[in-house]
Amino acid sequence: MDSNTCKTEIVGPWNKGRLVGQKLPLKLREIWGIRIRLQLSERCRDLALFNLAIDSKLRGCDLISLRVKDISQGRSIFHRAIVMQRKTSRPVQFEITEQTRQSVLAWIDRRNLSGSQYLFPSRVKNSPHLSTRQYARIVTRWVESIGLDATAYGTHSMRRTKATLIYRRTKNLRAVQLLLGHTKLESTVRYLGIEVDDALEIAEQTEV
């Protein structure tokens, strides 16, 4: 099963007191609900992080460890970027849409970030960039801001969202597999939960 968890120090069971299961992807109206709230509240970092999380479809550990040079050259944000996945040690490419480029550039300019600096530095003194736990807390704030049940969503939701939308529109599993950086098509099927969803959809359309 694809995992958003990277090697890190964990004190006690990571899932203590939490509901465990496949995290839901965001729907299009929910993406825009969060995005508009971040824009109105002028949360520059969160808007850049949210947009890039949706576009990149990266695992949390790969997203938070991005450096400025990974997605830009000078003040020019790439239309496409490629990073090495920590879990698989395999490269994966992703697109960066216009609105994401604008929000990321605004964040880089605000913090005056450059080159080898981390794109999302941590506010914690001894941490060079956001931790997976910090990122998870940020995602919780996002989904709660539009009235969603935070226990049903997580950092995996960010990774699954655009991949799920792409599959729903195209039914192209191979494309989604490449975008997620999966080595096996079966992993993509399990990750999206499409067998169950498609079966239910067929059942709903069948009257007896």
CSV table of C-alpha atoms in Angstrom, one decimal:
chain,number,residue,atom,x,y,z
A,1,MET,CA,0.0,0.0,0.0
A,2,ASP,CA,1.3,3.4,-0.9
A,3,SER,CA,2.3,5.3,2.2
A,4,ASN,CA,2.7,9.0,3.1
A,5,THR,CA,4.9,8.1,6.0
A,6,CYS,CA,8.6,8.6,5.9
A,7,LYS,CA,11.4,7.5,8.2
A,8,THR,CA,11.2,9.7,11.2
A,9,GLU,CA,11.3,9.5,15.0
A,10,ILE,CA,7.9,8.5,16.4
A,11,VAL,CA,7.2,8.6,20.1
A,12,GLY,CA,4.5,6.1,20.9
A,13,PRO,CA,1.9,4.7,18.5
A,14,TRP,CA,1.4,7.2,15.6
A,15,ASN,CA,-2.3,6.3,15.5
A,16,LYS,CA,-3.1,6.5,19.2
A,17,GLY,CA,-6.6,8.0,19.6
A,18,ARG,CA,-7.1,8.3,15.8
A,19,LEU,CA,-9.4,6.7,13.3
A,20,VAL,CA,-7.3,4.8,10.8
A,21,GLY,CA,-8.3,4.1,7.2
A,22,GLN,CA,-8.2,5.3,3.6
A,23,LYS,CA,-8.3,9.1,3.7
A,24,LEU,CA,-10.8,10.8,1.4
A,25,PRO,CA,-9.8,13.0,-1.5
A,26,LEU,CA,-11.2,16.5,-1.7
A,27,LYS,CA,-13.9,17.3,-4.1
A,28,LEU,CA,-13.6,20.2,-6.6
A,29,ARG,CA,-15.9,22.5,-4.6
A,30,GLU,CA,-13.9,21.7,-1.4
A,31,ILE,CA,-10.6,22.5,-3.1
A,32,TRP,CA,-12.0,25.9,-4.0
A,33,GLY,CA,-13.6,26.4,-0.6
A,34,ILE,CA,-10.2,26.0,1.1
A,35,ARG,CA,-8.4,28.0,-1.6
A,36,ILE,CA,-10.7,31.0,-1.3
A,37,ARG,CA,-10.5,31.0,2.5
A,38,LEU,CA,-6.7,31.0,2.3
A,39,GLN,CA,-6.7,33.8,-0.3
A,40,LEU,CA,-9.1,36.0,1.8
A,41,SER,CA,-7.1,35.5,5.0
A,42,GLU,CA,-3.9,36.2,3.0
A,43,ARG,CA,-2.2,33.1,4.3
A,44,CYS,CA,0.6,33.2,1.8
A,45,ARG,CA,2.5,30.1,2.9
A,46,ASP,CA,-0.6,27.9,3.3
A,47,LEU,CA,-1.9,28.9,-0.1
A,48,ALA,CA,1.4,28.0,-1.7
A,49,LEU,CA,1.6,24.8,0.2
A,50,PHE,CA,-2.0,23.8,-0.5
A,51,ASN,CA,-1.8,24.5,-4.2
A,52,LEU,CA,1.5,22.7,-4.6
A,53,ALA,CA,0.3,19.7,-2.6
A,54,ILE,CA,-2.7,19.4,-5.0
A,55,ASP,CA,-0.7,19.8,-8.1
A,56,SER,CA,2.4,17.7,-7.2
A,57,LYS,CA,0.5,14.7,-5.8
A,58,LEU,CA,3.7,14.1,-3.7
A,59,ARG,CA,3.8,12.2,-0.4
A,60,GLY,CA,4.0,14.5,2.5
A,61,CYS,CA,7.6,13.8,3.2
A,62,ASP,CA,8.6,14.7,-0.3
A,63,LEU,CA,6.5,17.8,-0.4
A,64,ILE,CA,7.8,19.4,2.8
A,65,SER,CA,11.4,18.7,1.9
A,66,LEU,CA,11.2,20.5,-1.5
A,67,ARG,CA,13.9,23.1,-2.0
A,68,VAL,CA,13.4,26.3,-4.0
A,69,LYS,CA,15.7,25.1,-6.7
A,70,ASP,CA,13.5,22.0,-7.2
A,71,ILE,CA,10.7,24.0,-8.6
A,72,SER,CA,12.3,27.2,-9.8
A,73,GLN,CA,15.2,28.9,-11.5
A,74,GLY,CA,15.6,32.5,-10.4
A,75,ARG,CA,12.2,34.1,-10.3
A,76,SER,CA,10.8,31.6,-12.8
A,77,ILE,CA,8.7,28.8,-11.5
A,78,PHE,CA,8.9,25.7,-13.6
A,79,HIS,CA,5.8,24.5,-15.5
A,80,ARG,CA,7.0,20.9,-14.7
A,81,ALA,CA,9.3,19.7,-12.0
A,82,ILE,CA,10.9,16.4,-11.2
A,83,VAL,CA,11.9,15.1,-7.8
A,84,MET,CA,13.3,11.9,-6.4
A,85,GLN,CA,10.9,10.1,-4.1
A,86,ARG,CA,12.3,9.2,-0.7
A,87,LYS,CA,10.2,6.0,-0.4
A,88,THR,CA,11.0,4.4,-3.7
A,89,SER,CA,14.2,6.3,-4.7
A,90,ARG,CA,12.6,6.8,-8.1
A,91,PRO,CA,12.0,10.1,-9.9
A,92,VAL,CA,8.5,11.4,-10.4
A,93,GLN,CA,7.4,14.4,-12.5
A,94,PHE,CA,4.5,16.8,-11.8
A,95,GLU,CA,2.9,19.8,-13.3
A,96,ILE,CA,2.7,23.2,-11.7
A,97,THR,CA,-0.3,25.2,-12.8
A,98,GLU,CA,-0.4,28.9,-13.3
A,99,GLN,CA,-2.3,29.7,-10.0
A,100,THR,CA,0.2,27.5,-8.1
A,101,ARG,CA,3.1,29.2,-9.8
A,102,GLN,CA,1.8,32.6,-8.7
A,103,SER,CA,1.1,31.5,-5.1
A,104,VAL,CA,4.5,29.8,-4.8
A,105,LEU,CA,6.3,32.8,-6.3
A,106,ALA,CA,4.5,35.2,-3.9
A,107,TRP,CA,5.6,33.0,-1.0
A,108,ILE,CA,9.2,32.8,-2.2
A,109,ASP,CA,9.3,36.6,-2.5
A,110,ARG,CA,7.7,37.2,0.9
A,111,ARG,CA,10.3,35.1,2.6
A,112,ASN,CA,13.1,36.1,0.2
A,113,LEU,CA,13.9,32.4,-0.3
A,114,SER,CA,16.5,31.3,-2.8
A,115,GLY,CA,18.4,28.3,-4.3
A,116,SER,CA,19.1,25.5,-1.9
A,117,GLN,CA,16.8,26.8,0.9
A,118,TYR,CA,13.8,24.8,1.8
A,119,LEU,CA,10.6,26.0,0.2
A,120,PHE,CA,8.6,25.5,3.4
A,121,PRO,CA,11.0,26.3,6.4
A,122,SER,CA,9.8,25.4,9.8
A,123,ARG,CA,9.0,27.9,12.5
A,124,VAL,CA,10.4,25.5,15.0
A,125,LYS,CA,14.0,26.5,15.8
A,126,ASN,CA,15.7,23.2,15.4
A,127,SER,CA,13.8,22.0,12.3
A,128,PRO,CA,15.0,23.0,8.8
A,129,HIS,CA,11.6,22.5,7.2
A,130,LEU,CA,8.0,21.7,8.1
A,131,SER,CA,7.7,18.2,9.7
A,132,THR,CA,5.2,15.7,8.6
A,133,ARG,CA,3.4,16.3,11.9
A,134,GLN,CA,3.3,20.0,11.3
A,135,TYR,CA,2.0,19.4,7.8
A,136,ALA,CA,-0.7,17.1,9.1
A,137,ARG,CA,-1.9,19.7,11.6
A,138,ILE,CA,-2.0,22.3,8.8
A,139,VAL,CA,-4.2,19.9,6.6
A,140,THR,CA,-6.5,19.4,9.6
A,141,ARG,CA,-7.0,23.2,9.8
A,142,TRP,CA,-7.7,23.4,6.1
A,143,VAL,CA,-10.5,20.8,6.1
A,144,GLU,CA,-12.0,22.0,9.4
A,145,SER,CA,-12.2,25.5,7.9
A,146,ILE,CA,-14.8,24.3,5.4
A,147,GLY,CA,-16.7,22.2,7.9
A,148,LEU,CA,-15.3,18.7,7.0
A,149,ASP,CA,-14.7,16.0,9.5
A,150,ALA,CA,-10.9,16.1,10.1
A,151,THR,CA,-10.8,12.4,11.0
A,152,ALA,CA,-11.8,11.5,7.4
A,153,TYR,CA,-9.0,13.5,5.8
A,154,GLY,CA,-5.2,13.8,6.1
A,155,THR,CA,-2.0,14.5,4.2
A,156,HIS,CA,-2.9,11.5,1.9
A,157,SER,CA,-6.0,13.4,0.9
A,158,MET,CA,-3.8,16.1,-0.7
A,159,ARG,CA,-1.9,13.4,-2.6
A,160,ARG,CA,-5.1,11.5,-3.7
A,161,THR,CA,-7.2,14.5,-4.7
A,162,LYS,CA,-6.0,15.4,-8.2
A,163,ALA,CA,-5.1,11.8,-9.0
A,164,THR,CA,-8.7,10.8,-8.3
A,165,LEU,CA,-10.1,13.7,-10.3
A,166,ILE,CA,-7.9,12.8,-13.2
A,167,TYR,CA,-9.0,9.2,-13.1
A,168,ARG,CA,-12.7,10.1,-12.9
A,169,ARG,CA,-12.4,12.3,-15.9
A,170,THR,CA,-10.2,10.1,-18.1
A,171,LYS,CA,-10.4,6.5,-16.7
A,172,ASN,CA,-6.7,6.4,-17.6
A,173,LEU,CA,-5.1,4.3,-14.9
A,174,ARG,CA,-1.7,4.2,-16.5
A,175,ALA,CA,-1.5,8.0,-16.6
A,176,VAL,CA,-2.4,8.2,-12.9
A,177,GLN,CA,0.1,5.5,-12.1
A,178,LEU,CA,2.9,7.6,-13.7
A,179,LEU,CA,1.7,10.8,-12.0
A,180,LEU,CA,1.8,9.1,-8.5
A,181,GLY,CA,5.1,7.4,-9.2
A,182,HIS,CA,3.8,3.9,-8.5
A,183,THR,CA,5.9,1.0,-9.8
A,184,LYS,CA,2.8,-1.3,-10.1
A,185,LEU,CA,-0.6,-0.6,-11.6
A,186,GLU,CA,-2.1,-2.7,-8.8
A,187,SER,CA,-0.8,-0.2,-6.3
A,188,THR,CA,-2.7,2.6,-8.1
A,189,VAL,CA,-5.9,0.6,-8.2
A,190,ARG,CA,-5.7,-0.1,-4.4
A,191,TYR,CA,-4.6,3.5,-3.6
A,192,LEU,CA,-7.5,5.1,-5.4
A,193,GLY,CA,-10.0,2.5,-4.2
A,194,ILE,CA,-11.5,2.5,-7.7
A,195,GLU,CA,-12.5,-1.1,-7.9
A,196,VAL,CA,-15.0,-0.6,-5.0
A,197,ASP,CA,-16.1,2.8,-6.2
A,198,ASP,CA,-16.6,1.7,-9.8
A,199,ALA,CA,-18.5,-1.4,-8.6
A,200,LEU,CA,-20.8,0.7,-6.5
A,201,GLU,CA,-21.4,3.1,-9.4
A,202,ILE,CA,-22.4,0.2,-11.6
A,203,ALA,CA,-24.7,-1.2,-8.9
A,204,GLU,CA,-26.4,2.2,-8.5
A,205,GLN,CA,-27.1,2.3,-12.2
A,206,THR,CA,-28.6,-1.2,-12.2
A,207,GLU,CA,-32.3,-1.5,-11.3
A,208,VAL,CA,-33.8,-4.8,-10.4
